[in-house]
Short mmCIF file of C-alpha atoms in Angstrom, two decimals:
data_model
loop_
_atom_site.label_atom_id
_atom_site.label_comp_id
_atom_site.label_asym_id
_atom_site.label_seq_id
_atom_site.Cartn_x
_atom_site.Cartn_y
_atom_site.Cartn_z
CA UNK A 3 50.86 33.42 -35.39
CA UNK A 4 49.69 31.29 -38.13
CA UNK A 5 52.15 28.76 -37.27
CA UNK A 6 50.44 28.54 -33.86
CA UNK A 7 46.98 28.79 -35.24
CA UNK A 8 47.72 25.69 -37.31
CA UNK A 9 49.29 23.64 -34.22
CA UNK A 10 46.53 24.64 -32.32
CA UNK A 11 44.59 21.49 -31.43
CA UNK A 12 41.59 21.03 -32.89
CA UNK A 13 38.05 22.01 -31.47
CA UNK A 14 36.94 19.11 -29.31
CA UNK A 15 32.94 18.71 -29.87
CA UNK A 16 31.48 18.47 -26.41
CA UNK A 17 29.43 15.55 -26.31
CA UNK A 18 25.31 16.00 -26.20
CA UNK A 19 24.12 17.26 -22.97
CA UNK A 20 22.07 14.59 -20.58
CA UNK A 21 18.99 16.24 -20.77
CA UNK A 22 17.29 13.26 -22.40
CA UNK A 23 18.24 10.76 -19.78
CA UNK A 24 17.38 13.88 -17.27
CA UNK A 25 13.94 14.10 -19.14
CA UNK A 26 13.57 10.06 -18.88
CA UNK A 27 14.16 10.16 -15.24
CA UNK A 28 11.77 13.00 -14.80
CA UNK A 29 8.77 11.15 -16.66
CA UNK A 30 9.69 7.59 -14.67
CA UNK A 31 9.19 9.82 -11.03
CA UNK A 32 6.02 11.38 -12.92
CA UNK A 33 4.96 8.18 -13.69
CA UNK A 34 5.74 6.48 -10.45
CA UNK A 35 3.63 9.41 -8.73
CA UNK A 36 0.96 8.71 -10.71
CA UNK A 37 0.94 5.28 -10.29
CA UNK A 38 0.12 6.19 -6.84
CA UNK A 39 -2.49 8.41 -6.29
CA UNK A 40 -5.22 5.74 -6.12
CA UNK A 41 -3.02 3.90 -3.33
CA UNK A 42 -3.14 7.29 -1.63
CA UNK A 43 -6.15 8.94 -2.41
CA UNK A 44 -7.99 5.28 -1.54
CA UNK A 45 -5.64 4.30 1.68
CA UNK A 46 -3.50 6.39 2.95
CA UNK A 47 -5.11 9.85 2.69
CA UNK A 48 -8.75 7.89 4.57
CA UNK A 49 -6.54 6.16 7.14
CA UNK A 50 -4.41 9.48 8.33
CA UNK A 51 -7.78 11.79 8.35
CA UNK A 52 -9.22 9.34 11.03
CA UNK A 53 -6.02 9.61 13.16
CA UNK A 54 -5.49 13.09 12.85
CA UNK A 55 -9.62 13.90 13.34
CA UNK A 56 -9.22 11.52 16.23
CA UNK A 57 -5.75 11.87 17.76
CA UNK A 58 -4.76 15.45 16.81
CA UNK A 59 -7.72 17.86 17.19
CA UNK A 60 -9.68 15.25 19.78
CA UNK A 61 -12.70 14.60 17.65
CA UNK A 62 -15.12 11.59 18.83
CA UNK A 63 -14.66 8.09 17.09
CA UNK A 64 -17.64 8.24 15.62
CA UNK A 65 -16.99 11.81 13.53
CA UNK A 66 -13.80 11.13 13.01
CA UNK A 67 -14.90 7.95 11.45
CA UNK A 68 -17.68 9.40 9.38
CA UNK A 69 -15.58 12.46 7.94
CA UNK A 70 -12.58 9.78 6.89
CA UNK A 71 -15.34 7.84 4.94
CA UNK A 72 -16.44 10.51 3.12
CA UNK A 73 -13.59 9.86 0.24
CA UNK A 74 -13.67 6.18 0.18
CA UNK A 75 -17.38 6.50 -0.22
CA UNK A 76 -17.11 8.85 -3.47
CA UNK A 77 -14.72 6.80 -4.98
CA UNK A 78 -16.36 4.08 -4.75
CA UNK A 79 -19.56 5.98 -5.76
CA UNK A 80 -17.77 7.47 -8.74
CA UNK A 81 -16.26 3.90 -9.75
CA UNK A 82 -19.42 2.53 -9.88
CA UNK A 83 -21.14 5.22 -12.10
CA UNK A 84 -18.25 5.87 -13.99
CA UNK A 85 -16.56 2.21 -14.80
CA UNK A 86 -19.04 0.57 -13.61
CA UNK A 87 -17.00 -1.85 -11.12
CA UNK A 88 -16.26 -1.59 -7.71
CA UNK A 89 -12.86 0.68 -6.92
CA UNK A 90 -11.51 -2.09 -4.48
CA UNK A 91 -9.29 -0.25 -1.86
CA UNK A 92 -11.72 2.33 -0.84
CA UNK A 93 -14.54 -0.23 -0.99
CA UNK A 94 -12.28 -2.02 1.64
CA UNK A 95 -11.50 1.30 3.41
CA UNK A 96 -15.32 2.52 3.81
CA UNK A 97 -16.10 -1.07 4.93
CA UNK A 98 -13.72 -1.14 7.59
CA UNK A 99 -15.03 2.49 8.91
CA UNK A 100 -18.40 0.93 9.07
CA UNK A 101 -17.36 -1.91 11.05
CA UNK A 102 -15.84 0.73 13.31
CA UNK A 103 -18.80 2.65 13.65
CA UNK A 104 -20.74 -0.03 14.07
CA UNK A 105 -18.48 -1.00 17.50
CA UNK A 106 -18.55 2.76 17.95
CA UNK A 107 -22.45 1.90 18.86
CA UNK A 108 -21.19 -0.31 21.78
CA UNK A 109 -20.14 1.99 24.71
CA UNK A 110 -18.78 1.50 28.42
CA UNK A 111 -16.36 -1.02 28.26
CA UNK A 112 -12.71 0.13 27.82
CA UNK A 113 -11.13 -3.12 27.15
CA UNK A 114 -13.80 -3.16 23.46
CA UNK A 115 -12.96 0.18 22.96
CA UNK A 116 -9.02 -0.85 23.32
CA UNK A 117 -10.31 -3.69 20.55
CA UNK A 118 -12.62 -1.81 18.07
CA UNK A 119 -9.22 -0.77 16.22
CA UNK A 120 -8.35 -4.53 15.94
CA UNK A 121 -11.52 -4.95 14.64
CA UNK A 122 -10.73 -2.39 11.52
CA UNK A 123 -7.31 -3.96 11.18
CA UNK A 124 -8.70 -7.62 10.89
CA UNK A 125 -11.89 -6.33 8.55
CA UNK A 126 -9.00 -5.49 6.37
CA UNK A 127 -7.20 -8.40 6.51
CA UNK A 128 -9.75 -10.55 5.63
CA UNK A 129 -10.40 -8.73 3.29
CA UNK A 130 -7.15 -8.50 1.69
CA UNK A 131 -7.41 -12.46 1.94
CA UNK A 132 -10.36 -12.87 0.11
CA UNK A 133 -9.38 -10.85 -2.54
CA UNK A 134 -6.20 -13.13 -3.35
CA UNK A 135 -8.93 -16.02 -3.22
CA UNK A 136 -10.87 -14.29 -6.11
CA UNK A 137 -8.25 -13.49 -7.88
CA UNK A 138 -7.27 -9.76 -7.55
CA UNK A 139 -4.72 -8.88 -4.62
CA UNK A 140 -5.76 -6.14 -3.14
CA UNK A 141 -1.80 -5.36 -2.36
CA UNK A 142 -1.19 -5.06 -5.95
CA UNK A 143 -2.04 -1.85 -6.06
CA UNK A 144 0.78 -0.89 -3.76
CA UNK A 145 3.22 -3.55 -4.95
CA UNK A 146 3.10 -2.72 -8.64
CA UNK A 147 4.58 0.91 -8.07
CA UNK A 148 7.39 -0.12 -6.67
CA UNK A 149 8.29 -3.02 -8.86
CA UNK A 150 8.12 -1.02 -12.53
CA UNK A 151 9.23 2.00 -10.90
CA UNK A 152 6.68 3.92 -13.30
CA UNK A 153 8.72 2.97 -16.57
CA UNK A 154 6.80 1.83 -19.27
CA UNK A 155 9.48 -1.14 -20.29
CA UNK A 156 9.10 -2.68 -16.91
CA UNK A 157 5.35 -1.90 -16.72
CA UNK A 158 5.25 -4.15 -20.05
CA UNK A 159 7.27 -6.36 -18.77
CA UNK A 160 4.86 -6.67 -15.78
CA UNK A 161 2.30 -7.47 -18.13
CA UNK A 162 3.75 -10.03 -20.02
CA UNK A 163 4.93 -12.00 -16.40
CA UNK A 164 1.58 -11.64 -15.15
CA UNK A 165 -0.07 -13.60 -18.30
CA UNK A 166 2.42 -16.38 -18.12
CA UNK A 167 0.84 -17.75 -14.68
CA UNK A 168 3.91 -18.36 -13.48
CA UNK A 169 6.38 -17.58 -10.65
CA UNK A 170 5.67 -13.78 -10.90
CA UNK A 171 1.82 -14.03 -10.65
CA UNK A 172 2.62 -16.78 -7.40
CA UNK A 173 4.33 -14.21 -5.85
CA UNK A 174 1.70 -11.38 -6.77
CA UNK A 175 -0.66 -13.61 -4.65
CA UNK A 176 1.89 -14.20 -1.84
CA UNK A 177 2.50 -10.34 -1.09
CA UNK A 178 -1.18 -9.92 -0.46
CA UNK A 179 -1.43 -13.27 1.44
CA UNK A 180 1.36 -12.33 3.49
CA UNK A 181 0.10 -8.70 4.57
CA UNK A 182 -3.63 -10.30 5.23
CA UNK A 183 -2.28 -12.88 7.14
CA UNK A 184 -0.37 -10.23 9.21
CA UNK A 185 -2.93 -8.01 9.31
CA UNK A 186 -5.49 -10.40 10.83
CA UNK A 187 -2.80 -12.01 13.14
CA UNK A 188 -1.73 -8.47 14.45
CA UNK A 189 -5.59 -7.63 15.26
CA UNK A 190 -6.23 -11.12 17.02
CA UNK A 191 -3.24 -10.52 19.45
CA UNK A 192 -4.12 -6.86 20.35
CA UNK A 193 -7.97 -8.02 20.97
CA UNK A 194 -6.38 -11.24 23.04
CA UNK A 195 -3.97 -8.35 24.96
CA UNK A 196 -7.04 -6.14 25.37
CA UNK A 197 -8.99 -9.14 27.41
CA UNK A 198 -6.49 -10.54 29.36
CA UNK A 199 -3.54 -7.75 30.11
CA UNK A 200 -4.29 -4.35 32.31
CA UNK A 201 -5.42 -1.52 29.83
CA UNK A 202 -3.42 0.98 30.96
CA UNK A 203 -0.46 -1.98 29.78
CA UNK A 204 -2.65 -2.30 26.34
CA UNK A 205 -2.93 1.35 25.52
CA UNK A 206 0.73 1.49 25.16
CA UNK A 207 1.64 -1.77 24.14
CA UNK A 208 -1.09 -1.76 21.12
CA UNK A 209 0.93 0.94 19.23
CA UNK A 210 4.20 -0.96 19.38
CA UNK A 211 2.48 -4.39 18.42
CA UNK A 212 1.35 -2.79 14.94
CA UNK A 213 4.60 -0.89 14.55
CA UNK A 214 6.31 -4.21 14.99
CA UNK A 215 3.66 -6.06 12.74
CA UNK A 216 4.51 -3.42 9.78
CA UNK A 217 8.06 -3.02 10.19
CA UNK A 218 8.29 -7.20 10.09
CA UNK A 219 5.98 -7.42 6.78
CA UNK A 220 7.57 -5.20 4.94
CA UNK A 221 10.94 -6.63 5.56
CA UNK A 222 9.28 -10.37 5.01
CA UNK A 223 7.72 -9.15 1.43
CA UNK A 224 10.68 -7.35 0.69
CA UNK A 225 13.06 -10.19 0.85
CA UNK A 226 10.86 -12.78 -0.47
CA UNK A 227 8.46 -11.26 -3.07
CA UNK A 228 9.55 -7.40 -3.71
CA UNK A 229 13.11 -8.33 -4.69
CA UNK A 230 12.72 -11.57 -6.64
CA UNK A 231 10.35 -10.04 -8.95
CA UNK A 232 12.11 -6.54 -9.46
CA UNK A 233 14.86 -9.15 -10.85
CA UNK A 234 11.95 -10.92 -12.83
CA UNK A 235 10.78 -7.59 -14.51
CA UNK A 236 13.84 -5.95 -14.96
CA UNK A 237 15.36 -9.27 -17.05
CA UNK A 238 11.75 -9.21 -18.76
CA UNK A 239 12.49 -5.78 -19.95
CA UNK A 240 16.08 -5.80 -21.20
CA UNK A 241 17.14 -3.40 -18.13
CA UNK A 242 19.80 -6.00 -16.56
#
């Protein structure tokens, strides 16, 4: 027995557990979540209330308008009391309601009612355009998320691009030129289909125009801004 017990091979130390990269990867999706409340709570969360007010339980244009500006509204209330600046997305979000309402006024005609969505759509566009002219992308607020991925490395790294004036903050501007330029474009050929095709073609065909629009933008900024400065960040921060 002791002749075993002293060929035995020796204890093997298991190696540290992975909870700290676990824990890392944890805080970078807590981080990244976080990162996107305002996108949500400013954009998304405004934009789906109308639809669902207006599409799903029937309500009139006009409510459904009115009850999806009640967020954007506080926020930008709240931004102004608070920080004392203007919170930009749902600024841009209650403005484009109120240019809705303001069609909503106009009644009787079913081809302007086919348009008074286009008329959101390009409000935001503009917008978005303007904004890269004074020299704060709207779009940054949903580009930045994806780009750091809610680590603090790459979110310096961001930081330190961004200064520097260089490629990175060109291509900061182009993602929200892009997306205003489609934006605007997509609303001018949906009012141009609403005038000049049937609108029993239109109600149909208006859907699959924006769904087009999207899918082509985000494939457009993903290939030519998205990628090239994920690359840009993540050799900034030592992650490649």
């Amino acid at each position: 027995m002791s002749q075993l017990a002293a060929e035995a091979p020796a204890t093997v130390t298991p190696a540290a557990p992975a909870a700290p990269a676990a824990a890392a990867g944890s805080e970078a999706r807590a981080a990244r979540i976080e990162s996107l409340k305002p996108l949500v709570l400013d954009a998304v969360v405004p934009t789906a209330s109308y639809y669902l007010l207006s599409k799903g339980f029937g309500m009139g244009t006009m409510g459904a308008l009115a009850w999806s500006s009640v967020l954007p509204a506080g926020r930008t209330a709240w931004g102004v009391v608070k920080d004392r600046r203007v919170n930009g997305l749902a600024a841009l979000i209650l403005t484009a309601n109120v240019v809705g309402l303001l069609m909503s006024l106009i009644a009787g005609d079913p081809r302007l009612m086919l348009a008074k969505d286009s008329g959101i759509t390009a409000t935001v566009g503009v917008a978005v355009l303007l904004s890269v002219v004074a020299g704060r992308p709207l779009m940054t607020a949903a580009l930045k998320p994806w780009v750091t991925k809610g680590n603090a490395g790459r979110a310096a790294a961001w930081k330190r691009l961004m200064a520097e004036r260089g490629r990175f903050a060109r291509l900061e501007r182009m993602f929200s030129v892009v997306w205003g330029a489609a934006l605007f474009g997509e609303a001018l050929l949906r009012v141009v289909g609403a005038y000049t095709l049937s609108v029993d073609t239109m109600v149909w065909l208006s859907g699959v125009i924006a769904a087009v629009t999207i899918t082509l933008t985000v494939f457009v900024t993903g290939r030519l801004v998205v990628e090239p400065m994920e690359k840009m960040v993540c050799k900034a921060a030592g992650a490649c």
